[in-house]
Tab-separated table of C-alpha atoms in Angstrom:
chain	number	residue	atom	x	y	z
R	8	UNK	CA	5.422	-6.870	29.319
R	9	UNK	CA	7.334	-7.096	26.038
R	10	UNK	CA	5.257	-7.945	22.986
R	11	UNK	CA	6.851	-9.775	20.067
R	12	UNK	CA	5.822	-8.614	16.585
R	13	UNK	CA	6.460	-10.379	13.297
R	14	UNK	CA	6.062	-8.123	10.252
R	15	UNK	CA	5.648	-10.090	7.032
R	16	UNK	CA	6.795	-8.049	4.052
R	17	UNK	CA	9.036	-5.914	6.248
R	18	UNK	CA	11.030	-4.464	3.331
R	19	UNK	CA	7.961	-3.026	1.568
R	20	UNK	CA	6.254	0.350	1.854
R	21	UNK	CA	3.814	-0.776	4.539
R	22	UNK	CA	6.047	-3.296	6.290
R	23	UNK	CA	8.917	-0.843	6.732
R	24	UNK	CA	6.511	1.749	8.139
R	25	UNK	CA	5.114	-0.823	10.580
R	26	UNK	CA	8.576	-1.855	11.794
R	27	UNK	CA	9.452	1.810	12.413
R	28	UNK	CA	6.273	2.464	14.398
R	29	UNK	CA	6.787	-0.650	16.503
R	30	UNK	CA	10.484	0.015	17.039
R	31	UNK	CA	9.650	3.450	18.458
R	32	UNK	CA	7.818	1.687	21.297
R	33	UNK	CA	10.118	0.068	23.854
R	34	UNK	CA	7.428	-2.498	24.711
R	35	UNK	CA	7.955	-4.269	21.383
R	36	UNK	CA	10.519	-6.735	20.137
R	37	UNK	CA	10.247	-6.676	16.340
R	38	UNK	CA	11.149	-9.256	13.688
R	39	UNK	CA	10.829	-8.583	9.967
R	40	UNK	CA	10.315	-11.316	7.380
R	41	UNK	CA	11.044	-10.962	3.686
R	42	UNK	CA	12.853	-12.918	1.012
R	43	UNK	CA	16.067	-10.899	1.521
R	44	UNK	CA	15.515	-8.590	4.499
R	45	UNK	CA	17.357	-5.252	4.609
R	46	UNK	CA	15.986	-3.785	7.798
R	47	UNK	CA	16.648	-0.963	10.234
R	48	UNK	CA	19.013	-1.594	13.156
R	49	UNK	CA	17.302	-3.409	15.989
R	50	UNK	CA	14.858	-5.316	13.767
R	51	UNK	CA	15.426	-9.090	13.789
R	52	UNK	CA	15.819	-10.232	10.151
R	53	UNK	CA	13.944	-13.364	9.100
R	54	UNK	CA	14.568	-14.605	5.544
R	55	UNK	CA	12.160	-16.983	3.813
R	56	UNK	CA	10.317	-17.569	0.560
R	57	UNK	CA	6.656	-17.352	1.590
R	58	UNK	CA	5.687	-19.797	-1.158
R	59	UNK	CA	7.839	-22.518	0.442
R	60	UNK	CA	5.990	-23.845	3.523
R	61	UNK	CA	8.946	-25.839	4.825
R	62	UNK	CA	11.279	-22.843	4.536
R	63	UNK	CA	8.743	-20.608	6.295
R	64	UNK	CA	8.273	-23.086	9.145
R	65	UNK	CA	12.040	-23.435	9.566
R	66	UNK	CA	12.610	-19.657	9.542
R	67	UNK	CA	9.895	-19.052	12.141
R	68	UNK	CA	10.938	-21.812	14.547
R	69	UNK	CA	11.431	-20.437	18.041
R	70	UNK	CA	10.271	-16.914	17.213
R	71	UNK	CA	6.975	-17.108	19.135
R	72	UNK	CA	5.396	-13.775	18.109
R	73	UNK	CA	2.389	-12.419	19.980
R	74	UNK	CA	1.318	-10.208	17.068
R	75	UNK	CA	1.531	-10.861	13.334
R	76	UNK	CA	1.316	-8.118	10.688
R	77	UNK	CA	0.816	-9.389	7.113
R	78	UNK	CA	1.682	-6.558	4.728
R	79	UNK	CA	2.765	-8.293	1.516
R	80	UNK	CA	1.420	-9.940	-1.623
R	81	UNK	CA	2.834	-11.331	-4.863
R	82	UNK	CA	1.488	-10.193	-8.232
R	83	UNK	CA	0.640	-13.028	-10.620
R	84	UNK	CA	-0.462	-13.255	-14.254
R	85	UNK	CA	-4.142	-13.948	-13.499
R	86	UNK	CA	-6.546	-13.550	-10.598
R	87	UNK	CA	-6.781	-17.314	-10.276
R	88	UNK	CA	-3.019	-17.404	-9.731
R	89	UNK	CA	-3.204	-14.379	-7.418
R	90	UNK	CA	-5.672	-16.324	-5.291
R	91	UNK	CA	-3.660	-19.547	-5.288
R	92	UNK	CA	-0.306	-17.945	-4.499
R	93	UNK	CA	-1.347	-15.219	-2.066
R	94	UNK	CA	-3.686	-17.423	-0.060
R	95	UNK	CA	-0.911	-19.995	0.235
R	96	UNK	CA	1.560	-17.352	1.440
R	97	UNK	CA	-0.777	-16.328	4.274
R	98	UNK	CA	-1.551	-19.963	5.083
R	99	UNK	CA	2.148	-20.894	5.166
R	100	UNK	CA	2.930	-18.189	7.726
R	101	UNK	CA	-0.039	-19.083	9.923
R	102	UNK	CA	0.765	-22.800	9.719
R	103	UNK	CA	4.408	-22.084	10.467
R	104	UNK	CA	3.437	-20.310	13.694
R	105	UNK	CA	0.746	-22.745	14.758
R	106	UNK	CA	3.004	-24.871	16.931
R	107	UNK	CA	4.160	-21.922	19.022
R	108	UNK	CA	0.609	-21.173	20.252
R	109	UNK	CA	1.880	-17.647	20.904
R	110	UNK	CA	-0.272	-15.555	18.567
R	111	UNK	CA	-2.813	-13.233	20.134
R	112	UNK	CA	-3.617	-11.007	17.132
R	113	UNK	CA	-3.152	-11.098	13.358
R	114	UNK	CA	-3.484	-7.894	11.285
R	115	UNK	CA	-3.916	-8.317	7.518
R	116	UNK	CA	-3.463	-5.468	5.016
R	117	UNK	CA	-5.610	-5.695	1.875
R	118	UNK	CA	-7.101	-2.634	0.127
R	119	UNK	CA	-9.951	-1.065	-1.794
R	120	UNK	CA	-10.006	-3.840	-4.379
R	121	UNK	CA	-12.268	-5.369	-1.749
R	122	UNK	CA	-14.881	-2.903	-3.061
R	123	UNK	CA	-13.607	-2.294	-6.602
R	124	UNK	CA	-12.774	-5.820	-7.705
R	125	UNK	CA	-9.501	-7.472	-8.776
R	126	UNK	CA	-7.195	-6.190	-11.503
R	127	UNK	CA	-8.928	-8.299	-14.170
R	128	UNK	CA	-12.285	-6.604	-13.456
R	129	UNK	CA	-11.128	-3.414	-11.737
R	130	UNK	CA	-13.847	-0.777	-11.308
R	131	UNK	CA	-16.225	-2.728	-13.540
R	132	UNK	CA	-19.683	-4.203	-13.034
R	133	UNK	CA	-22.019	-3.277	-10.182
R	134	UNK	CA	-19.960	-1.543	-7.524
R	135	UNK	CA	-21.059	-0.353	-4.081
R	136	UNK	CA	-22.004	3.287	-3.700
R	137	UNK	CA	-19.358	5.679	-2.408
R	138	UNK	CA	-18.164	6.364	0.167
R	139	UNK	CA	-17.100	2.747	0.615
R	140	UNK	CA	-18.059	1.386	4.042
R	141	UNK	CA	-16.914	-1.757	5.806
R	142	UNK	CA	-20.523	-2.944	6.105
R	143	UNK	CA	-20.632	-3.432	2.327
R	144	UNK	CA	-20.201	-7.117	1.548
R	145	UNK	CA	-17.950	-8.876	-0.892
R	146	UNK	CA	-18.456	-8.520	-4.628
R	147	UNK	CA	-19.682	-11.569	-6.485
R	148	UNK	CA	-16.293	-12.117	-8.114
R	149	UNK	CA	-13.153	-14.059	-7.273
R	150	UNK	CA	-10.656	-11.847	-5.432
R	151	UNK	CA	-7.349	-12.741	-3.766
R	152	UNK	CA	-8.101	-10.338	-0.896
R	153	UNK	CA	-11.096	-12.493	0.019
R	154	UNK	CA	-8.936	-15.614	-0.135
R	155	UNK	CA	-6.348	-14.037	2.176
R	156	UNK	CA	-9.079	-13.030	4.622
R	157	UNK	CA	-10.509	-16.542	4.620
R	158	UNK	CA	-7.118	-17.993	5.561
R	159	UNK	CA	-6.887	-15.613	8.526
R	160	UNK	CA	-10.486	-16.245	9.607
R	161	UNK	CA	-10.033	-20.029	9.507
R	162	UNK	CA	-6.764	-19.931	11.465
R	163	UNK	CA	-8.233	-17.515	14.044
R	164	UNK	CA	-11.124	-19.887	14.677
R	165	UNK	CA	-8.742	-22.845	14.917
R	166	UNK	CA	-5.977	-21.237	16.969
R	167	UNK	CA	-7.991	-18.757	19.038
R	168	UNK	CA	-6.433	-15.399	18.198
R	169	UNK	CA	-8.140	-12.120	17.269
R	170	UNK	CA	-7.746	-10.482	13.883
R	171	UNK	CA	-8.155	-7.183	12.052
R	172	UNK	CA	-8.308	-6.407	8.323
R	173	UNK	CA	-7.098	-3.036	7.023
R	174	UNK	CA	-8.179	-1.550	3.676
R	175	UNK	CA	-6.006	1.385	2.577
R	176	UNK	CA	-6.358	3.391	-0.633
R	177	UNK	CA	-3.307	4.311	-2.766
R	178	UNK	CA	-0.503	3.993	-0.222
R	179	UNK	CA	2.310	6.547	-0.222
R	180	UNK	CA	5.713	5.698	1.200
R	181	UNK	CA	9.256	4.725	0.195
R	182	UNK	CA	10.441	1.241	-0.771
R	183	UNK	CA	12.656	0.541	-3.762
R	184	UNK	CA	11.371	-2.351	-5.866
R	185	UNK	CA	7.798	-2.151	-4.582
R	186	UNK	CA	5.112	-3.323	-7.004
R	187	UNK	CA	2.618	-0.575	-6.119
R	188	UNK	CA	4.374	2.728	-5.636
R	189	UNK	CA	2.518	5.789	-6.945
R	190	UNK	CA	4.449	8.483	-5.086
R	191	UNK	CA	7.864	7.289	-6.263
R	192	UNK	CA	6.532	6.698	-9.773
R	193	UNK	CA	5.235	10.270	-9.973
R	194	UNK	CA	8.489	11.601	-8.502
R	195	UNK	CA	10.516	9.861	-11.206
R	196	UNK	CA	8.058	10.998	-13.898
R	197	UNK	CA	8.246	14.617	-12.711
R	198	UNK	CA	12.036	14.456	-12.585
R	199	UNK	CA	12.215	13.153	-16.158
R	200	UNK	CA	9.734	15.784	-17.359
R	201	UNK	CA	11.785	18.550	-15.767
R	202	UNK	CA	15.063	17.267	-17.179
R	203	UNK	CA	13.755	16.725	-20.710
R	204	UNK	CA	11.300	19.618	-20.963
R	205	UNK	CA	8.348	17.303	-21.512
R	206	UNK	CA	4.959	18.526	-20.307
R	207	UNK	CA	3.833	17.204	-16.924
R	208	UNK	CA	0.637	15.540	-18.177
R	209	UNK	CA	-1.917	13.859	-15.921
R	210	UNK	CA	-2.041	10.201	-17.046
R	211	UNK	CA	-5.499	9.289	-15.741
R	212	UNK	CA	-9.201	9.595	-16.497
R	213	UNK	CA	-11.434	12.648	-16.526
R	214	UNK	CA	-13.412	11.123	-13.664
R	215	UNK	CA	-10.332	10.992	-11.453
R	216	UNK	CA	-9.282	14.491	-12.507
R	217	UNK	CA	-12.641	15.996	-11.547
R	218	UNK	CA	-13.987	13.775	-8.757
R	219	UNK	CA	-13.184	13.613	-5.063
R	220	UNK	CA	-10.781	10.933	-3.893
R	221	UNK	CA	-8.527	10.076	-0.945
R	222	UNK	CA	-5.345	8.139	-0.177
R	223	UNK	CA	-3.333	6.535	2.642
R	224	UNK	CA	0.049	7.502	4.042
R	225	UNK	CA	1.934	4.340	5.071
R	226	UNK	CA	2.594	5.957	8.452
R	227	UNK	CA	-1.155	6.347	9.095
R	228	UNK	CA	-1.717	2.733	8.082
R	229	UNK	CA	1.079	1.534	10.380
R	230	UNK	CA	-0.397	3.417	13.322
R	231	UNK	CA	-3.850	1.977	12.642
R	232	UNK	CA	-2.384	-1.527	12.519
R	233	UNK	CA	-0.776	-0.998	15.924
R	234	UNK	CA	-3.963	0.562	17.334
R	235	UNK	CA	-6.197	-2.279	16.141
R	236	UNK	CA	-3.772	-4.895	17.430
R	237	UNK	CA	-3.805	-3.464	20.946
R	238	UNK	CA	-7.383	-2.134	21.291
R	239	UNK	CA	-9.910	-4.736	22.496
R	240	UNK	CA	-12.836	-2.927	20.845
R	241	UNK	CA	-11.097	-3.242	17.471
R	242	UNK	CA	-10.739	-7.028	17.618
R	243	UNK	CA	-12.247	-9.095	14.797
R	244	UNK	CA	-13.128	-6.072	12.674
R	245	UNK	CA	-12.299	-4.761	9.211
R	246	UNK	CA	-11.265	-1.116	8.888
R	247	UNK	CA	-10.905	1.316	6.035
R	248	UNK	CA	-7.881	3.555	6.481
R	249	UNK	CA	-7.143	6.839	4.704
R	250	UNK	CA	-5.464	10.099	5.628
R	251	UNK	CA	-8.730	11.764	6.588
R	252	UNK	CA	-8.928	14.424	3.869
R	253	UNK	CA	-10.307	14.375	0.315
R	254	UNK	CA	-9.072	16.106	-2.825
R	255	UNK	CA	-9.429	16.279	-6.601
R	256	UNK	CA	-6.519	15.306	-8.796
R	257	UNK	CA	-6.940	18.565	-10.729
R	258	UNK	CA	-5.728	20.245	-7.503
R	259	UNK	CA	-3.187	17.632	-6.409
R	260	UNK	CA	-1.503	17.542	-9.819
R	261	UNK	CA	-0.715	21.249	-9.540
R	262	UNK	CA	0.572	20.761	-5.990
R	263	UNK	CA	2.952	18.007	-7.136
R	264	UNK	CA	4.075	20.057	-10.139
R	265	UNK	CA	4.815	23.027	-7.883
R	266	UNK	CA	6.993	20.911	-5.577
R	267	UNK	CA	9.166	19.906	-8.543
R	268	UNK	CA	9.260	23.409	-10.028
R	269	UNK	CA	7.053	22.402	-12.944
R	270	UNK	CA	3.890	23.769	-14.478
R	271	UNK	CA	1.025	21.280	-14.594
R	272	UNK	CA	-0.174	20.662	-18.150
R	273	UNK	CA	-3.887	21.037	-18.895
R	274	UNK	CA	-5.965	17.881	-18.861
R	275	UNK	CA	-5.066	16.089	-22.129
R	276	UNK	CA	-7.494	15.674	-25.014
R	277	UNK	CA	-6.466	12.028	-25.378
R	278	UNK	CA	-5.519	9.574	-22.588
R	279	UNK	CA	-1.790	9.477	-21.887
R	280	UNK	CA	-1.110	6.604	-19.451
R	281	UNK	CA	2.295	6.444	-17.818
R	282	UNK	CA	2.992	2.966	-19.174
R	283	UNK	CA	3.209	4.562	-22.632
R	284	UNK	CA	4.718	7.883	-21.556
R	285	UNK	CA	7.557	6.234	-19.628
R	286	UNK	CA	8.164	3.203	-21.850
R	287	UNK	CA	11.437	4.604	-23.196
R	288	UNK	CA	12.592	6.641	-20.193
R	289	UNK	CA	15.442	4.375	-19.083
R	290	UNK	CA	17.968	6.332	-21.146
R	291	UNK	CA	16.839	9.671	-19.721
R	292	UNK	CA	16.923	8.217	-16.204
R	293	UNK	CA	20.401	6.761	-16.684
R	294	UNK	CA	21.638	10.205	-17.684
R	295	UNK	CA	19.950	11.810	-14.657
R	296	UNK	CA	21.411	9.167	-12.365
R	297	UNK	CA	24.912	9.797	-13.734
R	298	UNK	CA	24.610	13.597	-13.533
R	299	UNK	CA	23.265	13.651	-9.967
R	300	UNK	CA	24.977	10.599	-8.477
R	301	UNK	CA	21.708	8.773	-7.861
R	302	UNK	CA	21.877	5.394	-6.172
R	303	UNK	CA	19.339	3.542	-8.333
R	304	UNK	CA	20.130	3.559	-12.023
R	305	UNK	CA	17.433	1.066	-13.052
R	306	UNK	CA	14.244	3.085	-13.510
R	307	UNK	CA	12.125	-0.077	-13.273
R	308	UNK	CA	13.236	-0.604	-9.669
R	309	UNK	CA	11.589	2.702	-8.813
R	310	UNK	CA	8.442	2.970	-10.921
R	311	UNK	CA	5.218	0.994	-11.210
R	312	UNK	CA	3.384	2.781	-14.047
R	313	UNK	CA	0.907	-0.081	-14.529
R	314	UNK	CA	-0.387	0.391	-10.978
R	315	UNK	CA	-0.432	4.195	-11.118
R	316	UNK	CA	-2.362	3.965	-14.393
R	317	UNK	CA	-4.871	1.581	-12.778
R	318	UNK	CA	-5.468	3.957	-9.878
R	319	UNK	CA	-5.600	7.181	-11.875
R	320	UNK	CA	-7.460	5.679	-14.825
R	321	UNK	CA	-10.524	4.468	-12.923
R	322	UNK	CA	-13.876	5.426	-14.427
R	323	UNK	CA	-15.540	5.744	-11.000
R	324	UNK	CA	-15.287	8.042	-8.005
R	325	UNK	CA	-13.399	6.510	-5.085
R	326	UNK	CA	-14.012	7.932	-1.611
R	327	UNK	CA	-13.620	5.936	1.589
R	328	UNK	CA	-15.578	6.231	4.834
R	329	UNK	CA	-13.460	6.285	8.017
R	330	UNK	CA	-16.286	6.534	10.550
R	331	UNK	CA	-15.881	3.046	11.969
R	332	UNK	CA	-12.361	3.406	13.345
R	333	UNK	CA	-13.003	7.054	14.295
R	334	UNK	CA	-15.883	5.973	16.515
R	335	UNK	CA	-13.632	3.409	18.202
R	336	UNK	CA	-10.863	5.901	18.903
R	337	UNK	CA	-8.441	5.991	15.960
R	338	UNK	CA	-8.305	9.683	15.042
R	339	UNK	CA	-4.922	10.147	13.324
R	340	UNK	CA	-4.855	12.559	10.365
R	341	UNK	CA	-2.400	13.344	7.572
R	342	UNK	CA	-2.765	15.987	4.838
R	343	UNK	CA	-2.397	14.099	1.548
R	344	UNK	CA	-0.371	16.728	-0.299
R	345	UNK	CA	2.132	16.801	2.570
R	346	UNK	CA	2.246	12.991	2.468
R	347	UNK	CA	3.446	13.232	-1.140
R	348	UNK	CA	5.934	15.973	-0.248
R	349	UNK	CA	7.369	13.908	2.616
R	350	UNK	CA	7.996	11.000	0.228
R	351	UNK	CA	9.598	13.277	-2.346
R	352	UNK	CA	11.861	14.814	0.302
R	353	UNK	CA	12.906	11.377	1.557
R	354	UNK	CA	13.626	10.181	-1.979
R	355	UNK	CA	15.794	13.246	-2.552
R	356	UNK	CA	17.572	12.853	0.787
R	357	UNK	CA	18.329	9.206	-0.008
R	358	UNK	CA	19.630	10.187	-3.489
R	359	UNK	CA	16.919	8.285	-5.308
R	360	UNK	CA	15.681	11.324	-7.278
R	361	UNK	CA	17.617	14.489	-8.268
């Protein structure tokens, strides 16, 4: 029996990984929705502005997916706007598919801001004890992840499909123009440091430098999404998802430096966030792009220093418990340093970094 998947946000880091995983399985027919889809061969492109309910309904007419993967969000100026816009985007897709009565499962990707709070109050206040577990309830603060979940829960009750929620931590993967893209940001930073002779300085907090942490390869996340969508025991559950190892940034920073042929600088005496370090790097990047024939000359299409600074600047330890999905049968593993190296190699192969 052929399943029909609709991947919302198919051009992003997570969405592109999901489409690849599904396309590898001959039992799936895969459609990818984004504002201007540029997808792999064999993926059905669906173009729509998720904030326009009429356009979404028109684009989805006749598609009749059995499985929906929601992997996108839109950054707004305030959390109130994040809630309004991102809840509406989820609602518009679910409403647009309601008439087909075809959905059997909806998988929603959120993240660890479920435990850490939204950008406006990130890592502040009374936080749950690490490692973060899915049994820990919502924080007493407005959060667009909660609003997205509530849209899925309400539609599932109304339209009788199962759901899963997936909470990754610091996703690594490749997608030009992505709003949260640490691996590519660090690759561009390292490339600029090497070309200009600047020291390769860790931009985050002492807590992140010294404490244990983890992260999520987009390929691991994609495989968990597929697993949860096709495993009855995983229905109507929320799952953390990380690579399965832990590390300290004091170690990882040296590993990344080594890959680029750099020497990692000692931890700085004063904070040096990337937003400040890279504020004037367009000129250096333009020169690198010209010298090496790189395909993306606009550095801002590649980097998201604000997000990398938020992750690496946290004043709290962040470690995620994976026991729940392990007990139910999802046992995939990915070494986190190799996850970075795989992204760097892909970026180089695609002529996005020198």
